[in-house]
Structure formats: structure tokens, C-alpha cells
Amino acid sequence: MFRAEIAGTGSYLPEKILTNFDLEKQLDTSDEWIRTRTGIVERRIAGKEESSSVLAAHAARKALESAKIKAEELDIIILCTSTPDVLFPSTACFVQKEIGATHSAAFDISAVCSGFVYGLSIAEQYIKSGRYRHVLVIGSEVNSRIVDWTDRSTCILFGDGAGAVVMTRKETTEPCGLLSSHIYSDGNLSSLIEVPKAIGRAEVSTENGNPEKFCIKMSGNATFKVAVKRMTEVCLEALEYNGLCREDVDLVVPHQANKRIIDAVIKRLQIPFEKVFINIHKYGNTSAASIPIAIDEAKRAGRIQPGCRMLIMVVGAGLTWGAAVIRW
Ligand code: ACO
């Protein structure tokens, strides 16, 4: 029986830090408001030369190093991003070139914040079917390029960064690695969070190049409520699918969108808060990069030991949502 194990993790955050106090100087907001409503204290902002592929390549190299796998051994690169370098070719192809993954296929997937869980789910199928051995899944975003820096209700939330995992095939009957993934979408809720204008829509083809047209718009309050509901549901589904109860969970690595959303879900799941990994205060919402960055940090902090049962959960634009259970 083929299992899909996480053999290595890596992450990369741009150097530039933008604090809530910096934002106070340019917007009608306050550190106190941002901190209490979201849990965010600061976020990272990509430098001029740092696109999603650049951040992704840094994270990918670290993940390969930690997995002790050479780039040439990769079969597929899946890059999860909503902020691709260009419309095409895929940003994954730039990463492939950058890291020298000469034998892999490479493609992007778009599921916004849920991208990484979707990416894991795709990798899981390729590996468990026996088709491929090594799959690199990366989440990488330069959200700072698509936020409206005059809109205080959204720009305070987002940050830039990248995280990556190498998934590897293991033949064993032991339940280990990615035990299951559960992904969902509801296009009826597409207007909750969106970058409403894009190149493929006729009405903006003539206005192409106007950066104001390419900004995140979000109904924060409505998103908050549906996020709590959907993540709670999908986590319960993931646990039940694996015959686990809440006491069996050693660590929860949630998407870092809003500390209050995480708290609300964890309260409903009745899992102790000490079992939850949080780094939103440092990076804000890095969208598809959020979970792999958190997994990498949790690993380096010694929070993930062999045998650890980890639950990951996410919600994002689409609406998309998902969860996965991993046994290390
Ligand atoms: N500083 C000060 N005041 C603010 C700010 C700010 N930065 N932003 C909004 N406000 C004001 C509003 O104008 C409003 O004022 P009013 O009462 O006078 O009208 C008041 O604060 C309350 O606004 P709400 O929107 O009700 O605030 P809420 O408590 O809902 O927090 C937030 C807003 C943080 C956006 C929250 O709704 C949230 O986190 N939503 C979910 C975001 C999310 O999870 N998105 C999913 C992933 S993102 C993706 O996929 C790309």
C-alpha cells in the first residue's frame, strides 16, 4: 500500500516588516483595532525583485534540503498561488527552472487561501496511486501587490511569503503520512472575497494596466461567519473519516486568516488551545502560503514529533475550504 509522507518542509519570508504602527501612519486605523480584531501585529512585504516564483524557489530549496531529495528527483511541482508572476506560463515553470527540477512536470493551481490543501490533495492522489514518487507542493503569495492600500478593512490583513513540502511515496500498511484530505467549493459565494476585475473579463480588457482594478474586495463579516461554519464541519468530517476523536489530535495547524476565526473553530471542536499553532501575529494572512509556513515553523519549533497527529484546516475565496489529517 502506498502512503504519501511529508519528507521535508521549508519556508521563506521577505525581510521587510510592515507593522500595525506603520499602517497607523497611512490609514485611519490603530494597532489596538488590528490586534484585537485579527491577532495580527506585523506582516512581511516582498521586495521589488521578489515575485511569487522567487519566494517559492527559496522555500522549495529549503524543503528539498530537509527532505534530502535532489530537485532532479522531483516528479511534479504543484504551485498554489493567486498572485502568479505573469498570466502564463505558470509560475511553477519558473520555479522548476530556478531550482533545476529537470525531470518534473510543473503547474499552478488556484484555490486562493485553500490552495495548499487542494495542492496536497492532488499530490496525495498521484502518490497513493503509485504513479509518482516525489511531489513538491508550494504555497507562495505576494498579496501586497493585489491589496488596495487605501482600504483599511482588507489591507491590514494580508502579507507575503512562501512555504513548501516535499511529499514522498512510502510502501507500508502502517497508517502514516497524509491520511486523508477533504476539499470543497461553493461558487455561489464567489462574491464574498474576490479580485473582481481580471484579464479574461471583456469589460476590463480595455482598461488593462489600471492597478486599481486588480484589488481584493471582501465582505469581511459574512466571510467570518461562513469560515467558522465550514471549517468546523470539514474538520469533524476529517476526524470521523479517520476514526479519530478530538482527543487524538496532537496539533492543529489552521490557516492563519484571523485569530478570532481560529479561536471560534477550536472552541466548537472542543480541542485545547495549547494544541493550536499560531503565527498570524508575525505574518498576517499569507493565503496559500499560510499553512506550509506554519507547518515548517511548527516543525522547527519541535512541535511536530514522530507519530504526531496533525489536523490542518482552511477557508478561502471561491468559496473554498478543506481539511487534512497527517500522521508524522
Ligand atoms: N481599523 C479601524 N477600523 C476598521 C478597520 C481598521 N483596519 N477595518 C474596519 N474597520 C471598522 C469598520 O469600518 C466598521 O466601522 P463601523 O462600525 O463604523 O461601520 C467596524 O470597524 C467594524 O467592521 P467589521 O467589518 O464589522 O469588523 P469585523 O469585526 O468583522 O472585522 C475583519 C473585520 C477583520 C475583516 C473580519 O471580518 C475578518 O477577519 N473576516 C474574515 C476574513 C477571512 O477570513 N478571509 C478569508 C480568507 S482571505 C482569502 O481567501 C483571500
XYZ file of C-alpha atoms and ligand atoms in Angstrom:
379
model
C 0.000 0.000 0.000
C 1.383 3.394 -0.956
C 1.361 6.217 1.592
C 2.152 9.891 0.995
C 4.582 11.142 3.627
C 5.833 14.659 4.191
C 9.584 14.145 3.861
C 10.679 17.775 4.192
C 9.419 21.301 4.822
C 10.701 24.796 4.093
C 9.574 28.402 4.167
C 10.718 31.844 3.162
C 9.547 35.252 4.330
C 10.643 38.535 2.771
C 12.817 40.694 5.020
C 10.711 43.844 5.029
C 8.387 44.072 8.034
C 5.291 46.284 7.982
C 3.916 46.770 11.492
C 0.477 47.900 12.618
C 2.164 51.100 13.798
C 3.450 51.687 10.249
C -0.129 51.279 8.987
C -1.413 53.757 11.597
C 0.653 56.392 9.809
C -1.000 55.829 6.428
C -4.564 54.781 7.306
C -7.387 55.584 9.694
C -6.653 52.525 11.851
C -4.850 51.562 15.044
C -2.583 48.835 16.320
C -5.180 48.144 19.004
C -8.004 47.620 16.444
C -5.952 45.339 14.214
C -4.510 43.346 17.097
C -7.829 42.740 18.864
C -9.916 42.119 15.717
C -7.407 39.901 13.905
C -4.434 38.921 16.093
C -2.055 40.435 13.530
C 0.854 42.557 14.761
C 3.020 42.739 11.650
C 3.348 41.255 8.172
C 6.102 40.815 5.570
C 6.232 42.693 2.281
C 8.078 41.365 -0.776
C 10.885 43.460 -2.234
C 10.746 44.800 -5.788
C 12.576 41.802 -7.215
C 10.617 39.264 -5.180
C 7.732 37.721 -7.106
C 5.821 34.564 -6.113
C 8.293 32.392 -8.044
C 11.257 33.934 -6.234
C 9.744 33.359 -2.778
C 8.622 29.872 -3.836
C 12.077 28.863 -5.056
C 13.638 29.847 -1.714
C 11.057 27.783 0.216
C 11.381 24.876 -2.228
C 15.165 24.649 -1.837
C 14.803 24.508 1.942
C 12.119 21.795 1.714
C 14.281 19.716 -0.645
C 17.254 20.102 1.660
C 15.232 18.990 4.675
C 13.854 16.012 2.705
C 17.354 15.167 1.441
C 15.952 14.928 -2.075
C 17.539 16.445 -5.165
C 15.490 18.711 -7.416
C 16.147 16.322 -10.335
C 14.298 13.596 -8.429
C 11.026 15.536 -8.351
C 8.190 14.158 -10.483
C 5.799 17.103 -10.116
C 5.838 20.667 -8.808
C 2.442 21.993 -7.750
C 2.483 25.708 -7.049
C -0.534 27.069 -5.205
C -0.858 30.800 -5.758
C -3.326 33.577 -6.530
C -0.551 36.012 -7.306
C 1.267 34.405 -10.250
C 4.288 36.183 -11.751
C 2.531 36.510 -15.122
C -0.676 35.183 -16.672
C 1.340 32.471 -18.396
C 3.493 30.422 -18.387
C 2.700 29.007 -14.994
C 4.734 30.325 -12.090
C 5.550 26.682 -11.277
C 7.585 26.533 -14.504
C 9.698 29.492 -13.327
C 10.314 27.680 -10.045
C 11.197 24.486 -11.903
C 13.836 26.368 -13.897
C 15.144 28.173 -10.812
C 15.660 25.041 -8.713
C 16.768 22.808 -11.610
C 13.975 20.229 -11.396
C 14.831 18.866 -14.817
C 12.567 15.806 -14.788
C 9.366 17.190 -13.300
C 6.044 18.400 -14.605
C 5.082 21.774 -13.143
C 1.753 23.559 -12.876
C -0.121 26.154 -10.820
C -3.394 25.716 -9.047
C -5.746 28.465 -7.975
C -7.823 27.949 -4.848
C -6.741 31.153 -3.074
C -6.175 30.567 0.675
C -7.282 26.937 0.304
C -4.672 26.365 -2.398
C -2.216 24.420 -0.270
C -4.798 21.914 0.988
C -6.007 21.483 -2.606
C -2.376 21.004 -3.686
C -1.789 18.363 -1.012
C -4.912 16.598 -2.127
C -3.676 16.428 -5.742
C -0.244 15.213 -4.631
C -1.911 12.580 -2.441
C -3.720 11.077 -5.437
C -0.583 10.886 -7.619
C 1.438 9.287 -4.840
C -1.130 6.874 -3.413
C -1.969 5.611 -6.910
C 1.703 4.663 -7.289
C 2.115 6.923 -10.339
C 4.735 9.257 -8.826
C 7.299 9.181 -6.055
C 8.255 12.761 -5.156
C 5.904 15.745 -5.359
C 6.779 19.273 -4.299
C 3.784 21.308 -3.094
C 4.386 25.025 -2.625
C 2.178 27.882 -1.458
C 3.554 31.268 -2.445
C 1.947 34.703 -2.470
C 2.760 38.355 -2.937
C -0.582 39.611 -1.611
C 0.879 43.087 -1.140
C 0.628 43.509 -4.935
C -3.146 42.932 -5.027
C -4.390 44.705 -1.910
C -5.885 48.158 -2.060
C -3.604 50.040 0.329
C -6.339 52.646 0.882
C -8.912 50.065 2.058
C -8.368 49.626 5.798
C -10.798 46.714 6.015
C -8.634 44.462 3.815
C -5.063 45.745 3.514
C -4.313 45.250 7.202
C -4.968 41.523 6.868
C -2.541 40.326 4.229
C 1.165 39.576 3.937
C 3.666 37.922 1.601
C 5.569 34.653 1.969
C 6.086 31.091 0.786
C 6.074 27.617 2.287
C 6.751 24.207 0.739
C 6.621 20.493 1.490
C 8.128 17.524 -0.314
C 5.738 14.581 -0.371
C 7.231 11.167 -0.883
C 5.868 7.698 -1.552
C 6.298 5.060 1.144
C 5.163 1.456 0.858
C 3.692 0.320 4.160
C 0.469 -0.913 5.713
C 1.023 1.402 8.716
C -1.335 4.401 8.730
C 1.130 7.253 8.231
C 1.674 10.397 6.199
C -1.309 12.198 4.701
C -4.180 10.064 5.991
C -6.898 11.942 4.121
C -7.750 15.269 2.553
C -11.193 16.822 2.172
C -11.783 19.724 -0.202
C -14.901 21.716 -1.080
C -16.045 24.747 -3.072
C -19.210 26.823 -3.333
C -19.168 29.166 -6.313
C -22.431 30.737 -5.125
C -20.315 32.532 -2.530
C -17.740 33.808 -5.036
C -18.512 37.458 -4.358
C -17.580 37.237 -0.657
C -13.865 37.610 -1.388
C -12.692 38.409 -4.882
C -10.398 40.316 -7.152
C -13.403 41.223 -9.290
C -11.702 42.532 -12.400
C -9.392 40.330 -14.382
C -7.893 39.952 -17.774
C -10.412 37.390 -19.005
C -13.444 39.617 -18.464
C -14.339 41.685 -21.501
C -15.197 44.841 -19.589
C -11.657 45.288 -18.330
C -9.720 44.225 -21.385
C -9.649 47.854 -22.494
C -8.703 49.091 -19.030
C -5.918 46.605 -18.560
C -2.988 48.119 -16.735
C -5.010 50.124 -14.243
C -3.771 48.694 -10.947
C -6.843 49.879 -9.057
C -8.896 47.323 -10.927
C -6.949 44.390 -9.528
C -7.572 44.631 -5.794
C -9.013 42.276 -3.216
C -12.588 43.100 -2.222
C -14.057 41.297 0.757
C -17.256 41.160 2.781
C -15.367 40.528 5.998
C -18.230 39.891 8.336
C -20.098 37.435 6.099
C -16.832 35.645 5.334
C -16.081 35.360 9.041
C -19.343 33.546 9.758
C -19.185 31.104 6.848
C -15.482 30.430 7.553
C -16.231 29.296 11.101
C -19.123 27.090 9.991
C -17.376 25.417 7.057
C -14.050 24.806 8.799
C -15.758 23.281 11.838
C -17.803 20.962 9.599
C -14.892 19.816 7.463
C -12.631 19.196 10.480
C -15.279 16.993 12.077
C -15.647 15.151 8.770
C -11.869 14.595 8.520
C -11.656 13.250 12.071
C -14.637 10.952 11.621
C -13.296 9.651 8.291
C -10.129 8.515 10.076
C -11.955 7.131 13.104
C -10.348 9.759 15.322
C -11.827 11.783 18.141
C -10.769 15.258 19.263
C -8.500 13.806 21.977
C -6.443 12.030 19.283
C -5.357 15.330 17.731
C -1.870 16.383 18.855
C -1.566 19.563 16.826
C -3.885 21.795 14.793
C -2.299 23.938 12.100
C -5.051 26.265 10.912
C -4.993 28.732 8.030
C -3.872 31.991 9.612
C -6.562 34.411 8.398
C -7.885 35.813 11.652
C -7.090 34.704 15.213
C -10.745 35.156 16.166
C -11.865 32.761 13.407
C -9.338 30.175 14.632
C -10.498 30.603 18.242
C -14.149 30.195 17.249
C -13.485 26.976 15.313
C -11.259 25.489 18.016
C -13.900 26.257 20.642
C -16.531 24.448 18.573
C -14.213 21.474 18.021
C -13.505 21.417 21.779
C -9.774 20.993 21.237
C -7.473 22.617 23.851
C -5.984 25.914 22.577
C -2.474 24.741 23.562
C -2.676 22.264 20.684
C -3.043 25.013 18.091
C -0.100 26.509 16.215
C -0.390 30.260 15.695
C 1.953 32.607 13.835
C -0.568 35.102 12.450
C 0.860 37.843 14.684
C 4.083 37.776 12.640
C 2.853 37.331 9.073
C -0.879 38.115 8.753
C -2.774 36.165 6.106
C -0.312 34.843 3.527
C -3.121 32.999 1.717
C -1.915 29.709 0.141
C 1.451 30.083 1.879
C -0.035 30.291 5.364
C -0.322 26.577 6.253
C 3.029 25.398 4.809
C 4.836 28.276 6.543
C 3.135 27.324 9.815
C 3.929 23.606 9.365
C 7.592 24.440 8.734
C 7.769 26.705 11.790
C 5.977 24.185 13.986
C 8.446 21.518 12.873
C 11.463 23.704 13.573
C 9.990 24.641 16.964
C 9.821 20.933 17.906
C 6.008 20.893 17.960
C 5.874 18.010 15.452
C 7.373 14.762 16.684
C 7.197 11.294 15.071
C 3.687 9.906 15.462
C 2.165 13.380 15.846
C -1.409 13.521 14.519
C -1.928 16.872 12.864
C -5.156 18.438 11.664
C -4.966 21.239 9.103
C -7.932 23.393 8.097
C -8.567 26.218 5.693
C -11.114 28.507 4.099
C -10.589 30.911 1.225
C -12.125 32.763 -1.661
C -14.267 30.735 -4.026
C -15.659 29.968 -1.510
C -13.242 27.087 -1.000
C -12.468 25.162 2.148
C -10.840 21.969 3.311
C -9.047 19.937 5.950
C -6.496 17.153 6.108
C -5.162 14.763 8.719
C -1.444 13.949 8.726
C 0.366 11.360 10.846
C 4.102 12.135 11.112
N -9.200 49.929 11.543
C -10.184 50.522 12.235
N -11.479 50.303 11.972
C -11.782 49.434 10.987
C -10.786 48.795 10.230
C -9.445 49.064 10.536
N -8.425 48.498 9.883
N -11.397 47.994 9.324
C -12.703 48.134 9.505
N -12.955 48.998 10.496
C -14.237 49.449 11.034
C -15.360 49.298 10.038
O -15.399 50.413 9.178
C -16.553 49.223 10.956
O -16.893 50.525 11.350
P -18.424 50.973 11.535
O -18.956 50.097 12.611
O -18.317 52.412 11.908
O -19.064 50.718 10.200
C -16.036 48.484 12.180
O -14.596 48.594 12.118
C -16.410 47.027 12.243
O -16.184 46.439 10.964
P -16.436 44.915 10.719
O -16.156 44.602 9.279
O -17.762 44.520 11.258
O -15.279 44.255 11.620
P -15.042 42.749 11.956
O -15.023 42.560 13.414
O -15.891 41.828 11.138
O -13.535 42.535 11.468
C -12.346 41.573 9.628
C -13.206 42.714 10.113
C -11.082 41.547 10.425
C -12.072 41.758 8.158
C -13.125 40.224 9.855
O -14.427 40.344 9.384
C -12.473 39.033 9.179
O -11.391 38.606 9.531
N -13.163 38.409 8.199
C -12.718 37.172 7.557
C -11.507 37.327 6.690
C -11.131 35.982 6.117
O -11.042 35.002 6.815
N -10.986 35.855 4.824
C -10.785 34.530 4.245
C -9.510 34.321 3.668
S -8.978 35.613 2.613
C -8.747 34.956 1.053
O -9.143 33.890 0.742
C -8.046 35.802 0.066
